[in-house]
Coordinates of C-alpha atoms in Angstrom, one line a residue:
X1 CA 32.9 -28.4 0.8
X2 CA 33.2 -25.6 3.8
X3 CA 30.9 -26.4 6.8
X4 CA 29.9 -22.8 6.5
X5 CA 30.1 -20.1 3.7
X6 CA 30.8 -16.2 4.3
X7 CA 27.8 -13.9 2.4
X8 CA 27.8 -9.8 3.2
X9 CA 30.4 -10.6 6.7
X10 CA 27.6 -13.1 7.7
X11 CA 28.6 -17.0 7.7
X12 CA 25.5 -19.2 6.4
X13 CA 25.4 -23.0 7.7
X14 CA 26.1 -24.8 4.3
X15 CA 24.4 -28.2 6.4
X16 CA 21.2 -26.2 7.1
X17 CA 20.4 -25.8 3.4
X18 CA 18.6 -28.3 1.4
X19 CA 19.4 -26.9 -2.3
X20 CA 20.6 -23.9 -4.1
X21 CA 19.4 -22.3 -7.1
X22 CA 21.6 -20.7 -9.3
X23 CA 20.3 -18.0 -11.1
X24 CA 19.7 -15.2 -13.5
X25 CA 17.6 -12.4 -14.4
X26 CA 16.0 -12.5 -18.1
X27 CA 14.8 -9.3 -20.0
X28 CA 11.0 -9.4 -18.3
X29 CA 12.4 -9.6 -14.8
X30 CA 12.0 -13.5 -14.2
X31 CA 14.6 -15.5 -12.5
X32 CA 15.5 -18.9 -14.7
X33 CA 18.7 -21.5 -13.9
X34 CA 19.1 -24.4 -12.6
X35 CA 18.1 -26.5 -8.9
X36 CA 22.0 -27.3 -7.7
X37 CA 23.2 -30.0 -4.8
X38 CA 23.9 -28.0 -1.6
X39 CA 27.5 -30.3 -1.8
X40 CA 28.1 -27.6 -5.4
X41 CA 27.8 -24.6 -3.8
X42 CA 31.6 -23.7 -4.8
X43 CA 31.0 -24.4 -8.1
X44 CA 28.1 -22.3 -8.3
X45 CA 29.7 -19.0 -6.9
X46 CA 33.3 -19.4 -8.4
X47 CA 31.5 -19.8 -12.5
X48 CA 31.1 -23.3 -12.8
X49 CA 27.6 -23.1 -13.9
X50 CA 27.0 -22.4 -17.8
X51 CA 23.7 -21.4 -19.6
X52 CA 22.5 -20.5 -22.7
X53 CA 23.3 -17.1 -23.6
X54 CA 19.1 -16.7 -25.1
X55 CA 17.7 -17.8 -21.6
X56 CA 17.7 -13.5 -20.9
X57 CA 15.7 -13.4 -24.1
X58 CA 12.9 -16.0 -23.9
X59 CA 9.2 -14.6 -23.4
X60 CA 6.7 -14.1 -20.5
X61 CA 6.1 -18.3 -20.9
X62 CA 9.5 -19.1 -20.9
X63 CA 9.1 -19.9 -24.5
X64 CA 12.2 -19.4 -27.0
X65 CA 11.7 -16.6 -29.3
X66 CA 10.9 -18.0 -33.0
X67 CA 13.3 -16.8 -35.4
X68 CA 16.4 -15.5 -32.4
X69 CA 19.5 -15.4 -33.8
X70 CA 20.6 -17.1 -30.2
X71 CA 19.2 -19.6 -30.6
X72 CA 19.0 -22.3 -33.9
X73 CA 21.1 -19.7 -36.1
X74 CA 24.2 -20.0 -33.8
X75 CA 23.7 -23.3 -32.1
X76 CA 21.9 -21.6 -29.0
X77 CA 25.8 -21.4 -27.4
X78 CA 26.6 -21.2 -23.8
X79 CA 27.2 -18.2 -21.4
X80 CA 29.3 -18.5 -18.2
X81 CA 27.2 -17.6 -15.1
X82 CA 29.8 -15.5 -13.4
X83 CA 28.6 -14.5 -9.5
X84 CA 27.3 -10.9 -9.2
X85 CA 29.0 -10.9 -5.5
X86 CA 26.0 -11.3 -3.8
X87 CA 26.8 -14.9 -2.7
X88 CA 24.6 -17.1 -1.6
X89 CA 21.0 -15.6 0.1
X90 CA 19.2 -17.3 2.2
X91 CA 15.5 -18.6 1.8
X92 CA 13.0 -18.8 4.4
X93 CA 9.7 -19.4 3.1
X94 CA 10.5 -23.1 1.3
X95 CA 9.5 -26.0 3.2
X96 CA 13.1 -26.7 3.2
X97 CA 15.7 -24.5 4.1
X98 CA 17.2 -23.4 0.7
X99 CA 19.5 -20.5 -1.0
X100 CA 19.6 -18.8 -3.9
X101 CA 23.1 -17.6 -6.1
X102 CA 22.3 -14.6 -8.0
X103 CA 24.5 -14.6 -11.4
X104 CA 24.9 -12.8 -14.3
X105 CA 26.4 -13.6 -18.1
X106 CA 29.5 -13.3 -19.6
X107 CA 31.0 -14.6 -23.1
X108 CA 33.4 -17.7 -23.5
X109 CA 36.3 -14.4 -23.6
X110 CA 35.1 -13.1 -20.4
X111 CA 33.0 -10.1 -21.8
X112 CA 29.9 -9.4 -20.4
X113 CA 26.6 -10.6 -21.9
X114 CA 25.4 -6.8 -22.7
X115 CA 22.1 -8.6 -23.2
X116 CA 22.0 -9.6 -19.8
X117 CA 20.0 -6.8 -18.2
X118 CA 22.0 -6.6 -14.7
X119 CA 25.2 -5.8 -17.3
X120 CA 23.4 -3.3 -18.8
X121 CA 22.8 -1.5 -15.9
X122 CA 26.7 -2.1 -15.4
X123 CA 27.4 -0.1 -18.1
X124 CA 25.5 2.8 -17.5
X125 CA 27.3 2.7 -14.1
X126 CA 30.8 2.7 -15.4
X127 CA 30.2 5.4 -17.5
X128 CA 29.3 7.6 -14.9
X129 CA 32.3 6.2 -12.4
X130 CA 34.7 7.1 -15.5
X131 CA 32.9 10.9 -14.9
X132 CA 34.1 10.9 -11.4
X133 CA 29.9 10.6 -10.3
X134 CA 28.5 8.6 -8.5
X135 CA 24.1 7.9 -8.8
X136 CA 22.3 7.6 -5.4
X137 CA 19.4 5.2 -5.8
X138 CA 16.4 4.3 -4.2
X139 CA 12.7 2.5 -4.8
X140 CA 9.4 2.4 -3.9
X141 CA 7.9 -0.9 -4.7
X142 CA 3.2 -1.4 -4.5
X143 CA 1.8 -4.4 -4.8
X144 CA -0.9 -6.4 -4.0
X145 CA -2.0 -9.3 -1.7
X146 CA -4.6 -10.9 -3.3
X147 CA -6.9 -14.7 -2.5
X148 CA -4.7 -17.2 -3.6
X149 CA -7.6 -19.3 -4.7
X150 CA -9.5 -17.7 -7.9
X151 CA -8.0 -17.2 -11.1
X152 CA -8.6 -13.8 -11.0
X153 CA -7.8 -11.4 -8.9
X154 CA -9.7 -11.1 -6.0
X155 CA -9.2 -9.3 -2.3
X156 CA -7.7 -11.9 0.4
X157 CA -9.1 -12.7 3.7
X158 CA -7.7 -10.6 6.5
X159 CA -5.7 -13.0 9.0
X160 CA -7.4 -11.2 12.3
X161 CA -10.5 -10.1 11.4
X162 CA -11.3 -13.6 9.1
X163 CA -13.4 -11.3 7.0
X164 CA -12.5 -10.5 3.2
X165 CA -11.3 -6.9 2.6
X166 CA -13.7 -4.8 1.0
X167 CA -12.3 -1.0 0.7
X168 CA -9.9 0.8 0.4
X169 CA -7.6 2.0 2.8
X170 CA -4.9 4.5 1.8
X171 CA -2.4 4.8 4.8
X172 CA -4.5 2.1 6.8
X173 CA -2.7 1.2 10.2
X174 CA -5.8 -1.2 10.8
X175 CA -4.7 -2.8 7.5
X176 CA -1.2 -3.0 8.5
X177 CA -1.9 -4.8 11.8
X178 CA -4.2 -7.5 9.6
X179 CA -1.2 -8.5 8.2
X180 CA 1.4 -7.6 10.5
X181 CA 2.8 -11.5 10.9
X182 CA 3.2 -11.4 7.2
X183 CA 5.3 -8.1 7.4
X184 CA 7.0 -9.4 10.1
X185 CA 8.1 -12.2 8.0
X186 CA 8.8 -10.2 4.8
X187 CA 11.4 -7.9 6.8
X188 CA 12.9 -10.9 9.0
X189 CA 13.5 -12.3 5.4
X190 CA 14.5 -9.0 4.3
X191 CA 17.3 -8.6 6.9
X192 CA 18.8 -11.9 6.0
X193 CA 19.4 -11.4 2.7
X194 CA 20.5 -7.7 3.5
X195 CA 17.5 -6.0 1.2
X196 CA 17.1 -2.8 3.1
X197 CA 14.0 -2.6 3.6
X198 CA 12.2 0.7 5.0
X199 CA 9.0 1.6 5.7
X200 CA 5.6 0.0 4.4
X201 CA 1.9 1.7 4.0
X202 CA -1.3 0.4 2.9
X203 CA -1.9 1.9 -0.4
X204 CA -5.1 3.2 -2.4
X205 CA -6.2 0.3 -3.7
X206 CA -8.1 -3.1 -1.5
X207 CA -5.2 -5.4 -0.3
X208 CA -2.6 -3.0 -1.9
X209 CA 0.5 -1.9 -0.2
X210 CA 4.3 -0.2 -1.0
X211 CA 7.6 -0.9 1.1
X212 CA 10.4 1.9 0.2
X213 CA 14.0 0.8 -0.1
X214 CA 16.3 2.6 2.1
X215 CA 18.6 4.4 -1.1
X216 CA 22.1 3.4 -1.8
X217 CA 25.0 4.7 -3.9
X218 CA 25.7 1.2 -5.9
X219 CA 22.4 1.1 -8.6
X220 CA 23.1 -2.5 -9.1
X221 CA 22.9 -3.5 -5.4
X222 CA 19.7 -1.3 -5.3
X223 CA 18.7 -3.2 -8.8
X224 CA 19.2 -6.2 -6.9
X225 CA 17.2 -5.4 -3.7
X226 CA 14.5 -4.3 -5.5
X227 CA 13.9 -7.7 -7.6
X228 CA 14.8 -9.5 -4.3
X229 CA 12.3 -8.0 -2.5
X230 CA 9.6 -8.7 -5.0
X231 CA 10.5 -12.5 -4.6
X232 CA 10.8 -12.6 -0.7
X233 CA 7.3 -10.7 -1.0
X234 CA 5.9 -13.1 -3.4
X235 CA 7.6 -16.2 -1.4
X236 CA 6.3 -15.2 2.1
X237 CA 2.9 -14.6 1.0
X238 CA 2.2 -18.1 -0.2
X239 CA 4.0 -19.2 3.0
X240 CA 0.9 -16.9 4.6
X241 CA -1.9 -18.9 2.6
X242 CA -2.4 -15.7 0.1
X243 CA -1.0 -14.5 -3.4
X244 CA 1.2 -11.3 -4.2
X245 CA 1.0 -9.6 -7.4
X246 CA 3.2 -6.9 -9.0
X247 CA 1.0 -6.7 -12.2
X248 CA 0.7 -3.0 -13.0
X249 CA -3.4 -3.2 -12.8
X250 CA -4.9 -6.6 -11.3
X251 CA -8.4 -4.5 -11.2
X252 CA -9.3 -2.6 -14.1
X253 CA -11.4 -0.3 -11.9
X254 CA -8.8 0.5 -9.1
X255 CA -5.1 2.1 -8.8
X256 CA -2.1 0.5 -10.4
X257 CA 1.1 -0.4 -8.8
X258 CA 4.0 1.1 -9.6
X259 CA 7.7 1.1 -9.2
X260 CA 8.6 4.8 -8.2
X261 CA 12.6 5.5 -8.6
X262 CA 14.2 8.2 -6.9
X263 CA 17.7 9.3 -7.6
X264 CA 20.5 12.0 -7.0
X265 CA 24.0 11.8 -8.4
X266 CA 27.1 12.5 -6.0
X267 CA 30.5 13.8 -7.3
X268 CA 34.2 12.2 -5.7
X269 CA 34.0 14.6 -2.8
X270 CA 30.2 13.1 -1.9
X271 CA 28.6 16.2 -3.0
X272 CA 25.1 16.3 -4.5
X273 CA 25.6 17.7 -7.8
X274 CA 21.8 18.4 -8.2
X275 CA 21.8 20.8 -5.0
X276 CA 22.9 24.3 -6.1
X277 CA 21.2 25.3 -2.6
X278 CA 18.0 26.8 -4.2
X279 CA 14.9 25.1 -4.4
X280 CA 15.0 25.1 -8.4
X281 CA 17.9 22.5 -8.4
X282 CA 21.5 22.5 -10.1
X283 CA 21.6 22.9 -14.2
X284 CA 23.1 19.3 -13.9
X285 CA 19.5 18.2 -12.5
X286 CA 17.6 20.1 -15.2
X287 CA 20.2 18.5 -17.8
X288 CA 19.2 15.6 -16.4
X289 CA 15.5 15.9 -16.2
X290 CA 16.0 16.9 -20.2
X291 CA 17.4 13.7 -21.2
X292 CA 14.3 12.1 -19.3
X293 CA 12.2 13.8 -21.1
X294 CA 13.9 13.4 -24.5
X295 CA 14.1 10.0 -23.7
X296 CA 10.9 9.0 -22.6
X297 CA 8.7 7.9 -25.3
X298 CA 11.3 5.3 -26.7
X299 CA 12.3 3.5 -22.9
X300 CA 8.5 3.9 -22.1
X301 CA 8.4 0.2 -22.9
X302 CA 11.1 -0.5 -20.3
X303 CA 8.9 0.7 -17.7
X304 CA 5.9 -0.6 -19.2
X305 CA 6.9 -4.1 -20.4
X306 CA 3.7 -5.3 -20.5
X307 CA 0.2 -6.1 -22.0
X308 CA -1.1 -5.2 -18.7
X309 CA 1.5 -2.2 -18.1
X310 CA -0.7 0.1 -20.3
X311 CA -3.9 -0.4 -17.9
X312 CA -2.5 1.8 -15.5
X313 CA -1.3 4.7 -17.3
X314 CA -4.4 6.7 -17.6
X315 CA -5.5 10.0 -16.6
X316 CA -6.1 10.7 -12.8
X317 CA -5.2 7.5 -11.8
X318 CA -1.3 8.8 -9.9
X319 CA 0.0 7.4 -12.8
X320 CA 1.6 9.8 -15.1
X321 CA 0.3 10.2 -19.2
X322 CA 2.1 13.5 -20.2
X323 CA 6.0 13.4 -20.6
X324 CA 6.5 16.6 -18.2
X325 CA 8.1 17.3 -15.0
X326 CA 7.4 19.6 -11.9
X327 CA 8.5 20.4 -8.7
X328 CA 6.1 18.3 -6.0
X329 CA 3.8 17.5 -8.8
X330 CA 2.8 13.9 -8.5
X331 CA 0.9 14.2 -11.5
X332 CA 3.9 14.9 -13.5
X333 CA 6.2 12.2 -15.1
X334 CA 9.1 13.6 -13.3
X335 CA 8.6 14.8 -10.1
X336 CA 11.3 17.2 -7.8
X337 CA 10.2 16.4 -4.2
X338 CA 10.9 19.5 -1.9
X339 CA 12.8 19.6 1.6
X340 CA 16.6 20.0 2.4
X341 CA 18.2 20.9 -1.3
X342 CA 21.1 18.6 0.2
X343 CA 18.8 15.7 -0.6
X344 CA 17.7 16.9 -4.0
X345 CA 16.5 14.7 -6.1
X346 CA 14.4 13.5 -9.0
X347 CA 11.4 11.3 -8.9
X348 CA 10.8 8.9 -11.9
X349 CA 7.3 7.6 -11.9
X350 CA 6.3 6.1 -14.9
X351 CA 7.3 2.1 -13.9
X352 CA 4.7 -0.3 -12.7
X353 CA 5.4 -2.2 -10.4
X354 CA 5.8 -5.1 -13.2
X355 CA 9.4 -3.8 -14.8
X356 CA 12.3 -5.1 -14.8
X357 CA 14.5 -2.8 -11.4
X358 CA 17.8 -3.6 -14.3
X359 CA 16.0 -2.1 -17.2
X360 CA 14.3 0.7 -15.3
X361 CA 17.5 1.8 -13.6
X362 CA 19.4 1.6 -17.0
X363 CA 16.7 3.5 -18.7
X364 CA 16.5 6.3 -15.9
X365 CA 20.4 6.7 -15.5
X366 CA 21.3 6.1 -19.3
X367 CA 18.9 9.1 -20.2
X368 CA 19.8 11.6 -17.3
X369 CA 23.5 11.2 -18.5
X370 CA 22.8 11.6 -22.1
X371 CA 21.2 15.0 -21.2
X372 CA 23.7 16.0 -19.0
X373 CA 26.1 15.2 -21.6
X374 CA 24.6 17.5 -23.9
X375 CA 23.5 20.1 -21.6
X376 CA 20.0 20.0 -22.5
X377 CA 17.5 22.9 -21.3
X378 CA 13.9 21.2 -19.9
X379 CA 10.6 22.9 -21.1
X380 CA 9.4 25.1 -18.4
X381 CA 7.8 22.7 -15.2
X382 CA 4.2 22.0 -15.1
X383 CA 2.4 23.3 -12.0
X384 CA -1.1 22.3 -11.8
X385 CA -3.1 19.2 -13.3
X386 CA 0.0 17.5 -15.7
X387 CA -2.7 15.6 -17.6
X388 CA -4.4 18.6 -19.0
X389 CA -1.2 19.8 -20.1
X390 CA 0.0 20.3 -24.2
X391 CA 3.0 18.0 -24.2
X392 CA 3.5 14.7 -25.6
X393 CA 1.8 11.7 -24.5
X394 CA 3.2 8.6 -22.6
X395 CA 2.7 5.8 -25.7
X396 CA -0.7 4.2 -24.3
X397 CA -0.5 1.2 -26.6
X398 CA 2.3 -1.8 -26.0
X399 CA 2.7 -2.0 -29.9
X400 CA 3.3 2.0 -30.4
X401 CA 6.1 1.4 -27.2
X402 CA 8.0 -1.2 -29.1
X403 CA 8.2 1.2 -32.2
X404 CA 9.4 4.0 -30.1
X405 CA 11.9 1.5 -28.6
X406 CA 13.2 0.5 -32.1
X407 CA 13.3 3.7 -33.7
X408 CA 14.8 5.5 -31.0
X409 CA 17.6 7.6 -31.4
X410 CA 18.5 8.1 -27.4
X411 CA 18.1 4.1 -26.6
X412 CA 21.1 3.5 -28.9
X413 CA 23.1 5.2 -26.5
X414 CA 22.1 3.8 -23.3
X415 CA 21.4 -0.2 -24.4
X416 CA 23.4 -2.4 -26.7
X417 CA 22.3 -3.4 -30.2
X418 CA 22.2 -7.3 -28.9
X419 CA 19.7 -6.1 -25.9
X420 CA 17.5 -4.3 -27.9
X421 CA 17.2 -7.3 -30.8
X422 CA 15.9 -9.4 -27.9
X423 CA 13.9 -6.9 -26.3
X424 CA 12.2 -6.5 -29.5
X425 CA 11.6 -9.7 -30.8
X426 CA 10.6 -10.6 -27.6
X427 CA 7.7 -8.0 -26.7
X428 CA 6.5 -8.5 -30.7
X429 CA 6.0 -12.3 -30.0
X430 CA 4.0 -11.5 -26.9
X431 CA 2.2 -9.3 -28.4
X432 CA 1.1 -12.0 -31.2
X433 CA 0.6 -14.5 -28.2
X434 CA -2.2 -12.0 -26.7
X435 CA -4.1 -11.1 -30.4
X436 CA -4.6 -15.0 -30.5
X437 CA -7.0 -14.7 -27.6
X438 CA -10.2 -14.4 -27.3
X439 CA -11.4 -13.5 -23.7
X440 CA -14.5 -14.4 -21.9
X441 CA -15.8 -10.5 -21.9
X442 CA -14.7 -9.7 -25.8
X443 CA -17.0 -13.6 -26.5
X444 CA -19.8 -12.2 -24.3
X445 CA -20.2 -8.9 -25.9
X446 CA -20.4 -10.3 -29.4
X447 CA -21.8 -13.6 -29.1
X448 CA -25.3 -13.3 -31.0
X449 CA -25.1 -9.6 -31.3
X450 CA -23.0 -8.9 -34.1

């Protein structure tokens, strides 16, 4: 075993590091593998590790799905956890010095796992490459720090005041400076694992903040950063004493957290085919914005996976509800932000924070190029108040997602048929696993009464 071990031009200490976890990413976003001696760390990045190919596909418990075809029909076989080329990332936050492998699937002959959501995004990617383009990339991640102590959600305690947060504070530097060791922590940790972080505000809601990604032109590295930083956020807050959550609505009563994505496409020469130097944007951007559309009610449940998901997408909350677009229209689904037409660019803004960066990113690029591969004309922009507007609806309901999901005739293009059997069974187990309770409130309201 080397003494030390080259990751992104840096050499790590292999001695320093207690354990490594080698891991990958399952269809809700969650990291699952396996706790691996420090002295395998070879094994680990050059595919030595195996898994079963149905850990992408198990539910929000970690629970197999009843009935998968991966699992009891074929013997629940193996994958080969192939490295991603991210190597080996440092951890900070553990009480010993650890690292984490990030992996992704591939079959016994070598082809990728199309189920595996990271090669899914893949795919999209090579399709554009073999177009000579290029997508451009970038995030904007909200959550939450919340009391780590209740099992609900409540507002933490603010490290320099000692008093618990009561308001909000949209753009708060007070707020920032309450919990400036913690974001001094999350970017130190940031830099180490090379997750580019940029800047960070304190957002609408108590306790509630958003760090942007700087954007990139390799989507999967920009997939990767973006469920990184979500752990490193998650790891240093309980090293702070407090909780971070990216549910999509930990308080019914204020804002949501989403997961914004911003992207342009460049063409072998570097040139941003969305810029046509007017402020209206190329036809290859309004192609693209029509496959959005087109595509949106059937990936909505990509970029709201969740029971919780459809808390936040209601009227006037800066979430969208309306599939429509609009130039600087933040009530729109897809927004075109103004300035230099060099950076144009379109806004997606229908993730929560909650989604899966992979699936998200597939969804988004998978759409755009099926419209620019037709050509497709976008209805006319809304300007104005998108939620008053006639279009279609954002599905509201997790059930009426999966449907759309299923019966889709866009998705089929962008995901393969082995993804979307998962995804499917998947979300309709967890479904059934949330109509089986019975919550405090609903027992409340009834008990006696009816």
């Amino acid at each position: 075993m080397p003494s030390t071990i080259e990751v992104l031009g840096d050499a790590i200490d292999v001695s320093a590091i207690d354990s490594v976890q080698a891991v990958v990413c399952d269809l809700n976003g969650i990291l699952r593998g396996k706790r691996v001696p420090v002295n395998q760390i070879e094994k680990v990045l050059n595919g030595g590790i195996r898994m079963p190919l149905s850990i992408v596909g198990v539910d929000i418990w970690g629970e197999d799905i009843v009935g998968s075809s991966h699992v009891f029909a074929n013997g629940d076989i193996d994958g080969i956890c192939a490295s991603t080329g991210r190597g080996a990332l440092p951890v900070g936050w553990t009480l010993k010095p650890s690292a984490v492998v990030p992996l992704w699937l591939v079959k016994e002959n070598g082809e990728p796992f199309l189920a595996d959501p990271r090669q899914a995004l893949a795919s999209i990617v090579r399709q554009y490459h073999e177009l000579g383009l290029r997508p451009v990339v970038a995030s904007e991640m909200e959550f939450y720090l919340v009391d780590s102590e209740p099992d609900h959600a409540e507002p933490p305690i603010s490290p320099y005041t000692g008093k618990r947060l009561d308001s909000d504070a949209i753009l708060s530097i007070d707020e920032l400076d309450d919990f400036g060791e913690f974001f001094s922590d999350v970017y130190a940790e940031c830099k180490r694992q090379n997750v580019p972080a940029d800047s960070a505000v304190a957002e609408n809601g108590i306790g509630q903040f958003e760090i942007n990604l700087i954007h990139s032109s390799d989507p999967l590295k920009a997939a990767d950063d973006a469920l990184f930083l979500k752990r490193i956020v998650k790891g240093v807050a309980r090293k702070h004493g407090f909780a971070a959550t990216f549910m999509a609505k930990p308080y019914g009563g204020r804002s949501g957290s989403g997961m914004h994505m911003h992207f342009s496409i460049i063409d072998a020469d570097g040139n941003n085919v969305f810029d046509d130097g007017t402020a209206e944007g190329s036809d290859v951007m309004k192609h693209a914005v029509a496959g959005l559309l087109r595509g949106m009610e059937e990936t909505t449940l990509l970029f709201a996976p969740h029971f919780n998901s459809y808390r936040r997408l209601r009227p006037d909350t800066h979430a969208p509800t309306k599939i429509s677009w609009g130039y600087e229209n933040r009530t729109a689904a897809i927004r075109i932000p103004g300035g230099k037409t060099s950076a144009r660019r379109i806004e997606h803004r229908v993730a929560g924070a909650d989604a899966n960066p992979y699936l998200v990113m597939a969804a988004i690029l998978g759409a755009a190029l099926v419209g620019i591969r037709n050509k497709w004309i976008p209805p006319e922009p809304t300007s104005g108040r998108a939620y008053q507007g006639r279009g279609a609806s954002i599905p509201v309901e997790w059930g009426s997602a999966v449907s759309a999901f299923e019966n889709g005739s866009i998705v089929p293009e962008i995901f393969d048929s082995e993804l979307r059997a998962m995804l499917i069974a998947c979300k309709r187990q967890e479904i059934a696993g949330f109509a089986e309770q019975v919550t405090d409130f609903e027992f409340g309201a009834y008990l006696e009464i009816v």
